[in-house]
């Protein structure tokens, strides 16, 4: 699940280096303290979710794939999540 699109969140490079492989609760605290969740839509999850599970990642994966398909007018049936 590490490389799934739904597991990714865009954050500034300096913060990304600080987050590293820390547990989700620590990452959540750091992202919210930095206020990044207010500026990067993919990082908003840190303010919204207290947990980070395979189910959450799968849900985000579907949302991101749907958005990409819509933006590029691609039929979702062409992809397997």
GROMACS .gro file of N, CA, C and O in nm:
model
  324
    1UNK      N    1   0.080  -0.121   0.000
    1UNK     CA    2   0.000   0.000   0.000
    1UNK      C    3   0.085   0.127   0.000
    1UNK      O    4   0.033   0.234  -0.021
    2UNK      N    5   0.212   0.114   0.023
    2UNK     CA    6   0.300   0.231   0.032
    2UNK      C    7   0.299   0.312  -0.097
    2UNK      O    8   0.297   0.435  -0.093
    3UNK      N    9   0.297   0.247  -0.212
    3UNK     CA   10   0.306   0.317  -0.340
    3UNK      C   11   0.171   0.346  -0.404
    3UNK      O   12   0.166   0.397  -0.515
    4UNK      N   13   0.060   0.316  -0.337
    4UNK     CA   14  -0.071   0.344  -0.394
    4UNK      C   15  -0.097   0.494  -0.397
    4UNK      O   16  -0.058   0.567  -0.305
    5UNK      N   17  -0.164   0.539  -0.500
    5UNK     CA   18  -0.196   0.680  -0.515
    5UNK      C   19  -0.274   0.732  -0.393
    5UNK      O   20  -0.250   0.842  -0.345
    6UNK      N   21  -0.363   0.651  -0.341
    6UNK     CA   22  -0.444   0.691  -0.227
    6UNK      C   23  -0.365   0.707  -0.099
    6UNK      O   24  -0.413   0.763  -0.001
    7UNK      N   25  -0.242   0.660  -0.098
    7UNK     CA   26  -0.157   0.672   0.021
    7UNK      C   27  -0.069   0.796   0.017
    7UNK      O   28   0.002   0.825   0.112
    8UNK      N   29  -0.077   0.870  -0.092
    8UNK     CA   30   0.011   0.985  -0.109
    8UNK      C   31  -0.057   1.116  -0.072
    8UNK      O   32  -0.177   1.132  -0.087
    9UNK      N   33   0.021   1.209  -0.023
    9UNK     CA   34  -0.027   1.345   0.006
    9UNK      C   35   0.084   1.442  -0.032
    9UNK      O   36   0.199   1.424   0.006
   10UNK      N   37   0.049   1.542  -0.110
   10UNK     CA   38   0.147   1.642  -0.149
   10UNK      C   39   0.172   1.738  -0.035
   10UNK      O   40   0.078   1.796   0.020
   11UNK      N   41   0.296   1.752   0.001
   11UNK     CA   42   0.339   1.847   0.104
   11UNK      C   43   0.471   1.907   0.056
   11UNK      O   44   0.539   1.850  -0.028
   12UNK      N   45   0.508   2.022   0.111
   12UNK     CA   46   0.637   2.082   0.071
   12UNK      C   47   0.753   1.986   0.099
   12UNK      O   48   0.748   1.908   0.195
   13UNK      N   49   0.857   1.990   0.016
   13UNK     CA   50   0.971   1.898   0.031
   13UNK      C   51   1.034   1.899   0.171
   13UNK      O   52   1.070   1.794   0.223
   14UNK      N   53   1.045   2.015   0.232
   14UNK     CA   54   1.106   2.020   0.365
   14UNK      C   55   1.023   1.945   0.467
   14UNK      O   56   1.076   1.874   0.552
   15UNK      N   57   0.892   1.959   0.459
   15UNK     CA   58   0.804   1.887   0.552
   15UNK      C   59   0.805   1.738   0.520
   15UNK      O   60   0.806   1.655   0.611
   16UNK      N   61   0.807   1.705   0.394
   16UNK     CA   62   0.810   1.564   0.353
   16UNK      C   63   0.930   1.493   0.414
   16UNK      O   64   0.919   1.381   0.464
   17UNK      N   65   1.045   1.558   0.412
   17UNK     CA   66   1.165   1.499   0.472
   17UNK      C   67   1.151   1.480   0.621
   17UNK      O   68   1.199   1.382   0.677
   18UNK      N   69   1.082   1.571   0.687
   18UNK     CA   70   1.060   1.560   0.831
   18UNK      C   71   0.963   1.447   0.863
   18UNK      O   72   0.979   1.376   0.962
   19UNK      N   73   0.863   1.428   0.779
   19UNK     CA   74   0.761   1.324   0.803
   19UNK      C   75   0.820   1.185   0.790
   19UNK      O   76   0.791   1.097   0.872
   20UNK      N   77   0.901   1.166   0.687
   20UNK     CA   78   0.967   1.037   0.666
   20UNK      C   79   0.875   0.918   0.685
   20UNK      O   80   0.766   0.913   0.629
   21UNK      N   81   0.918   0.823   0.766
   21UNK     CA   82   0.842   0.700   0.791
   21UNK      C   83   0.776   0.701   0.928
   21UNK      O   84   0.752   0.596   0.987
   22UNK      N   85   0.746   0.819   0.979
   22UNK     CA   86   0.683   0.829   1.111
   22UNK      C   87   0.542   0.769   1.106
   22UNK      O   88   0.482   0.758   1.000
   23UNK      N   89   0.489   0.734   1.220
   23UNK     CA   90   0.353   0.680   1.227
   23UNK      C   91   0.254   0.790   1.190
   23UNK      O   92   0.283   0.910   1.203
   24UNK      N   93   0.137   0.750   1.145
   24UNK     CA   94   0.038   0.844   1.095
   24UNK      C   95   0.003   0.953   1.198
   24UNK      O   96  -0.007   1.070   1.163
   25UNK      N   97  -0.016   0.915   1.322
   25UNK     CA   98  -0.055   1.013   1.424
   25UNK      C   99   0.050   1.125   1.437
   25UNK      O  100   0.016   1.241   1.456
   26UNK      N  101   0.176   1.091   1.426
   26UNK     CA  102   0.283   1.190   1.433
   26UNK      C  103   0.281   1.277   1.307
   26UNK      O  104   0.294   1.400   1.315
   27UNK      N  105   0.265   1.214   1.191
   27UNK     CA  106   0.257   1.290   1.066
   27UNK      C  107   0.139   1.386   1.070
   27UNK      O  108   0.151   1.502   1.031
   28UNK      N  109   0.026   1.337   1.119
   28UNK     CA  110  -0.094   1.419   1.127
   28UNK      C  111  -0.069   1.544   1.211
   28UNK      O  112  -0.104   1.656   1.171
   29UNK      N  113  -0.007   1.525   1.324
   29UNK     CA  114   0.022   1.638   1.414
   29UNK      C  115   0.114   1.740   1.346
   29UNK      O  116   0.089   1.860   1.349
   30UNK      N  117   0.219   1.692   1.281
   30UNK     CA  118   0.316   1.780   1.216
   30UNK      C  119   0.253   1.857   1.099
   30UNK      O  120   0.278   1.977   1.082
   31UNK      N  121   0.173   1.788   1.018
   31UNK     CA  122   0.109   1.853   0.903
   31UNK      C  123   0.011   1.959   0.951
   31UNK      O  124   0.007   2.071   0.898
   32UNK      N  125  -0.068   1.927   1.053
   32UNK     CA  126  -0.166   2.023   1.104
   32UNK      C  127  -0.096   2.143   1.170
   32UNK      O  128  -0.139   2.256   1.154
   33UNK      N  129   0.012   2.117   1.242
   33UNK     CA  130   0.088   2.227   1.303
   33UNK      C  131   0.145   2.320   1.196
   33UNK      O  132   0.149   2.442   1.215
   34UNK      N  133   0.188   2.262   1.086
   34UNK     CA  134   0.247   2.342   0.977
   34UNK      C  135   0.139   2.415   0.897
   34UNK      O  136   0.169   2.506   0.819
   35UNK      N  137   0.013   2.375   0.914
   35UNK     CA  138  -0.097   2.438   0.842
   35UNK      C  139  -0.106   2.397   0.697
   35UNK      O  140  -0.183   2.454   0.620
   36UNK      N  141  -0.030   2.298   0.657
   36UNK     CA  142  -0.025   2.254   0.517
   36UNK      C  143  -0.160   2.200   0.471
   36UNK      O  144  -0.198   2.217   0.356
   37UNK      N  145  -0.234   2.139   0.561
   37UNK     CA  146  -0.363   2.081   0.524
   37UNK      C  147  -0.461   2.186   0.473
   37UNK      O  148  -0.558   2.154   0.407
   38UNK      N  149  -0.435   2.313   0.501
   38UNK     CA  150  -0.521   2.420   0.453
   38UNK      C  151  -0.491   2.462   0.309
   38UNK      O  152  -0.571   2.529   0.246
   39UNK      N  153  -0.374   2.424   0.258
   39UNK     CA  154  -0.330   2.469   0.126
   39UNK      C  155  -0.320   2.358   0.022
   39UNK      O  156  -0.325   2.385  -0.096
   40UNK      N  157  -0.300   2.237   0.066
   40UNK     CA  158  -0.285   2.125  -0.027
   40UNK      C  159  -0.404   2.031  -0.008
   40UNK      O  160  -0.419   1.971   0.098
   41UNK      N  161  -0.487   2.018  -0.110
   41UNK     CA  162  -0.608   1.936  -0.099
   41UNK      C  163  -0.576   1.792  -0.060
   41UNK      O  164  -0.648   1.731   0.018
   42UNK      N  165  -0.466   1.738  -0.112
   42UNK     CA  166  -0.434   1.599  -0.081
   42UNK      C  167  -0.386   1.582   0.063
   42UNK      O  168  -0.384   1.472   0.116
   43UNK      N  169  -0.347   1.692   0.127
   43UNK     CA  170  -0.303   1.685   0.266
   43UNK      C  171  -0.418   1.714   0.363
   43UNK      O  172  -0.401   1.698   0.484
   44UNK      N  173  -0.532   1.754   0.311
   44UNK     CA  174  -0.648   1.783   0.397
   44UNK      C  175  -0.688   1.661   0.478
   44UNK      O  176  -0.746   1.673   0.586
   45UNK      N  177  -0.655   1.543   0.428
   45UNK     CA  178  -0.690   1.419   0.497
   45UNK      C  179  -0.632   1.417   0.639
   45UNK      O  180  -0.690   1.357   0.729
   46UNK      N  181  -0.522   1.483   0.660
   46UNK     CA  182  -0.460   1.483   0.793
   46UNK      C  183  -0.550   1.551   0.896
   46UNK      O  184  -0.550   1.514   1.012
   47UNK      N  185  -0.624   1.650   0.853
   47UNK     CA  186  -0.715   1.718   0.944
   47UNK      C  187  -0.847   1.641   0.958
   47UNK      O  188  -0.913   1.648   1.061
   48UNK      N  189  -0.881   1.567   0.854
   48UNK     CA  190  -1.010   1.498   0.851
   48UNK      C  191  -1.008   1.359   0.915
   48UNK      O  192  -1.109   1.316   0.970
   49UNK      N  193  -0.899   1.287   0.903
   49UNK     CA  194  -0.894   1.147   0.946
   49UNK      C  195  -0.805   1.128   1.068
   49UNK      O  196  -0.692   1.175   1.070
   50UNK      N  197  -0.856   1.058   1.165
   50UNK     CA  198  -0.774   1.024   1.282
   50UNK      C  199  -0.701   0.891   1.262
   50UNK      O  200  -0.608   0.861   1.334
   51UNK      N  201  -0.748   0.814   1.165
   51UNK     CA  202  -0.687   0.684   1.139
   51UNK      C  203  -0.636   0.678   0.995
   51UNK      O  204  -0.672   0.760   0.912
   52UNK      N  205  -0.551   0.583   0.969
   52UNK     CA  206  -0.496   0.564   0.835
   52UNK      C  207  -0.488   0.414   0.812
   52UNK      O  208  -0.397   0.348   0.858
   53UNK      N  209  -0.590   0.362   0.744
   53UNK     CA  210  -0.602   0.218   0.725
   53UNK      C  211  -0.604   0.184   0.576
   53UNK      O  212  -0.613   0.274   0.491
   54UNK      N  213  -0.598   0.056   0.546
   54UNK     CA  214  -0.606   0.014   0.405
   54UNK      C  215  -0.738   0.058   0.344
   54UNK      O  216  -0.744   0.097   0.228
   55UNK      N  217  -0.845   0.056   0.423
   55UNK     CA  218  -0.976   0.098   0.374
   55UNK      C  219  -0.973   0.247   0.334
   55UNK      O  220  -1.023   0.284   0.228
   56UNK      N  221  -0.911   0.330   0.417
   56UNK     CA  222  -0.900   0.474   0.387
   56UNK      C  223  -0.818   0.494   0.260
   56UNK      O  224  -0.855   0.572   0.172
   57UNK      N  225  -0.708   0.423   0.249
   57UNK     CA  226  -0.622   0.434   0.130
   57UNK      C  227  -0.698   0.389   0.005
   57UNK      O  228  -0.693   0.456  -0.099
   58UNK      N  229  -0.772   0.280   0.014
   58UNK     CA  230  -0.851   0.233  -0.101
   58UNK      C  231  -0.957   0.335  -0.141
   58UNK      O  232  -0.979   0.359  -0.260
   59UNK      N  233  -1.022   0.396  -0.043
   59UNK     CA  234  -1.124   0.498  -0.072
   59UNK      C  235  -1.061   0.617  -0.144
   59UNK      O  236  -1.115   0.666  -0.243
   60UNK      N  237  -0.948   0.664  -0.092
   60UNK     CA  238  -0.879   0.778  -0.155
   60UNK      C  239  -0.831   0.741  -0.295
   60UNK      O  240  -0.836   0.823  -0.387
   61UNK      N  241  -0.785   0.619  -0.312
   61UNK     CA  242  -0.738   0.573  -0.442
   61UNK      C  243  -0.851   0.585  -0.545
   61UNK      O  244  -0.829   0.636  -0.655
   62UNK      N  245  -0.971   0.541  -0.508
   62UNK     CA  246  -1.086   0.549  -0.598
   62UNK      C  247  -1.121   0.694  -0.631
   62UNK      O  248  -1.150   0.728  -0.745
   63UNK      N  249  -1.118   0.780  -0.530
   63UNK     CA  250  -1.149   0.922  -0.550
   63UNK      C  251  -1.049   0.986  -0.646
   63UNK      O  252  -1.086   1.057  -0.740
   64UNK      N  253  -0.920   0.959  -0.624
   64UNK     CA  254  -0.817   1.017  -0.710
   64UNK      C  255  -0.827   0.963  -0.852
   64UNK      O  256  -0.813   1.039  -0.949
   65UNK      N  257  -0.849   0.834  -0.867
   65UNK     CA  258  -0.861   0.776  -1.001
   65UNK      C  259  -0.982   0.833  -1.074
   65UNK      O  260  -0.975   0.864  -1.194
   66UNK      N  261  -1.093   0.848  -1.002
   66UNK     CA  262  -1.213   0.905  -1.062
   66UNK      C  263  -1.185   1.049  -1.109
   66UNK      O  264  -1.225   1.088  -1.219
   67UNK      N  265  -1.117   1.126  -1.026
   67UNK     CA  266  -1.085   1.265  -1.062
   67UNK      C  267  -0.994   1.270  -1.185
   67UNK      O  268  -1.015   1.352  -1.275
   68UNK      N  269  -0.894   1.183  -1.189
   68UNK     CA  270  -0.804   1.180  -1.304
   68UNK      C  271  -0.879   1.141  -1.431
   68UNK      O  272  -0.858   1.201  -1.537
   69UNK      N  273  -0.966   1.042  -1.420
   69UNK     CA  274  -1.044   0.999  -1.537
   69UNK      C  275  -1.133   1.112  -1.586
   69UNK      O  276  -1.145   1.135  -1.706
   70UNK      N  277  -1.196   1.182  -1.493
   70UNK     CA  278  -1.282   1.294  -1.530
   70UNK      C  279  -1.202   1.406  -1.595
   70UNK      O  280  -1.241   1.460  -1.698
   71UNK      N  281  -1.089   1.440  -1.536
   71UNK     CA  282  -1.007   1.550  -1.588
   71UNK      C  283  -0.952   1.522  -1.727
   71UNK      O  284  -0.937   1.613  -1.808
   72UNK      N  285  -0.921   1.395  -1.754
   72UNK     CA  286  -0.860   1.361  -1.883
   72UNK      C  287  -0.956   1.285  -1.975
   72UNK      O  288  -0.915   1.228  -2.074
   73UNK      N  289  -1.084   1.285  -1.937
   73UNK     CA  290  -1.188   1.221  -2.017
   73UNK      C  291  -1.153   1.077  -2.054
   73UNK      O  292  -1.157   1.036  -2.168
   74UNK      N  293  -1.115   1.002  -1.952
   74UNK     CA  294  -1.079   0.861  -1.967
   74UNK      C  295  -1.190   0.777  -1.905
   74UNK      O  296  -1.240   0.811  -1.798
   75UNK      N  297  -1.225   0.669  -1.968
   75UNK     CA  298  -1.328   0.582  -1.913
   75UNK      C  299  -1.270   0.500  -1.798
   75UNK      O  300  -1.170   0.431  -1.815
   76UNK      N  301  -1.332   0.508  -1.682
   76UNK     CA  302  -1.282   0.442  -1.562
   76UNK      C  303  -1.272   0.290  -1.579
   76UNK      O  304  -1.191   0.226  -1.513
   77UNK      N  305  -1.349   0.232  -1.669
   77UNK     CA  306  -1.345   0.088  -1.689
   77UNK      C  307  -1.208   0.043  -1.741
   77UNK      O  308  -1.173  -0.075  -1.732
   78UNK      N  309  -1.129   0.136  -1.792
   78UNK     CA  310  -0.997   0.103  -1.844
   78UNK      C  311  -0.896   0.074  -1.733
   78UNK      O  312  -0.790   0.021  -1.758
   79UNK      N  313  -0.931   0.113  -1.608
   79UNK     CA  314  -0.839   0.099  -1.496
   79UNK      C  315  -0.887  -0.002  -1.394
   79UNK      O  316  -1.006  -0.019  -1.374
   80UNK      N  317  -0.792  -0.066  -1.331
   80UNK     CA  318  -0.823  -0.153  -1.217
   80UNK      C  319  -0.754  -0.092  -1.095
   80UNK      O  320  -0.631  -0.082  -1.093
   81UNK      N  321  -0.833  -0.050  -0.993
   81UNK     CA  322  -0.772   0.012  -0.873
   81UNK      C  323  -0.682  -0.081  -0.796
   81UNK      O  324  -0.688  -0.197  -0.803
   0.00000   0.00000   0.00000
